[in-house]
Amino acid sequence: MNLRKLLGIAALAVFALPIGEAAANDITKSLVYTEGGDEDARSPWSGSSISYDHFSAAVGLKRDAELTWNPVYVHGVTLMPQYAISNHFLGRLRFDLQQELTDSDYTTKKHETEWSDLFLELIYLGWHETVTDIRLSGSLRVGVPFSKISTAQSLLVSMSPSITASRSFDVLQGLNLSLTGRFNQRIYDATTGQYDGHGIIGCADTSCDPLRNTGFRNSPWDVSVGPSVTLRPVDDLILSANMAVGMQHLYALGDAEVPVSGGTEHLKPRSDDPNNRYISVFGLGVAYILLDELTLSAGVTTAGAQQAPDSTRRSPFFNRLTAFTFGLNLDVDALVAKL
């Protein structure tokens, strides 16, 4: 299985990773809402950001890690406007553009530019339970397919509700522990990824089916759960760690007609055929607020299938899918206010 397909598997797990720029934006820029900031002074656009990030897969750092050396290095821009609908609800939009700077088989063209799906999210900032000091919050994310991966998978729309229980502690400049559960529902036009065309004119019988699709089954829904911790040792420094495990349910395999000598043979899928994939995510991040409008961030993320193609178990903390990121996060509202 090549790196592009493995990264595609990881992309199916739409987990909220509180690392790097996400930690800077989602945590520090939203504290004004969740920790009793000045409601009259804040702008409704507070938390809107533009990020510029770099990404590199760890497997490319070791030349003999695989039969062929195939390093991947990508840079990209994330646009994330955010608007406070009320004191309890935020509306957020996210769109990413990225370009590979290397010449790997992750993309089909040299220095190809790719774009993400468009994500619209309604965020409920939460209810504070005063006895336990626990805050319950949630969100509903809707994804509109624009990316090449989603198009190839024939994705029509995705919907992802989540709920988070969190508690803050008076440790150093702030410690926050949280547990998030998320459910993803995806609606596809086909049960597997599709090719643009199989190249055989007039081929309409079932023997051409393997040429019309990738054979890689789509996941109509998945569920994930995991903890995260955020620590601010000093005012401008944020350390974060998170982990999540998830299960992706797959479309069931159907019967097949296979041509044999003298006719066709009807085949049924194995009774023990696995209809689920199991995903794990682990991340470490650090963010430094250089200015009110500028945050520096770095992180390491490992996200992908728990089981390797040879049926061995991958380490959830560091494996060939581990990626390093670093970047800049610009708080648009803070910049406009200063200008």
GROMACS .gro file of N, CA and C in nm, residues 32 46 55 73 111 162 203 225 231 281 332:
model
   33
   32VAL      N    1  -1.157   3.369   2.584
   32VAL     CA    2  -1.233   3.488   2.618
   32VAL      C    3  -1.381   3.455   2.632
   46SER      N    4  -1.363   3.753   1.670
   46SER     CA    5  -1.248   3.706   1.747
   46SER      C    6  -1.225   3.556   1.725
   55PHE      N    7   0.448   2.066   0.645
   55PHE     CA    8   0.420   1.928   0.682
   55PHE      C    9   0.523   1.837   0.618
   73TYR      N   10   0.712   1.657   0.141
   73TYR     CA   11   0.719   1.785   0.213
   73TYR      C   12   0.616   1.877   0.151
  111HIS      N   13   0.479   1.948  -0.790
  111HIS     CA   14   0.439   2.069  -0.717
  111HIS      C   15   0.289   2.097  -0.734
  162SER      N   16  -2.016   1.637   1.775
  162SER     CA   17  -1.921   1.599   1.879
  162SER      C   18  -1.966   1.656   2.012
  203CYS      N   19  -1.759  -0.200  -2.258
  203CYS     CA   20  -1.751  -0.307  -2.159
  203CYS      C   21  -1.858  -0.284  -2.053
  225VAL      N   22  -1.323   0.850   2.015
  225VAL     CA   23  -1.323   0.909   2.148
  225VAL      C   24  -1.178   0.918   2.196
  231LEU      N   25  -0.154   2.257   2.869
  231LEU     CA   26  -0.088   2.322   2.982
  231LEU      C   27  -0.024   2.451   2.936
  281VAL      N   28  -0.507   0.799   1.677
  281VAL     CA   29  -0.450   0.931   1.656
  281VAL      C   30  -0.374   0.970   1.782
  332VAL      N   31  -0.660   3.730   1.260
  332VAL     CA   32  -0.704   3.839   1.171
  332VAL      C   33  -0.770   3.950   1.249
   0.00000   0.00000   0.00000
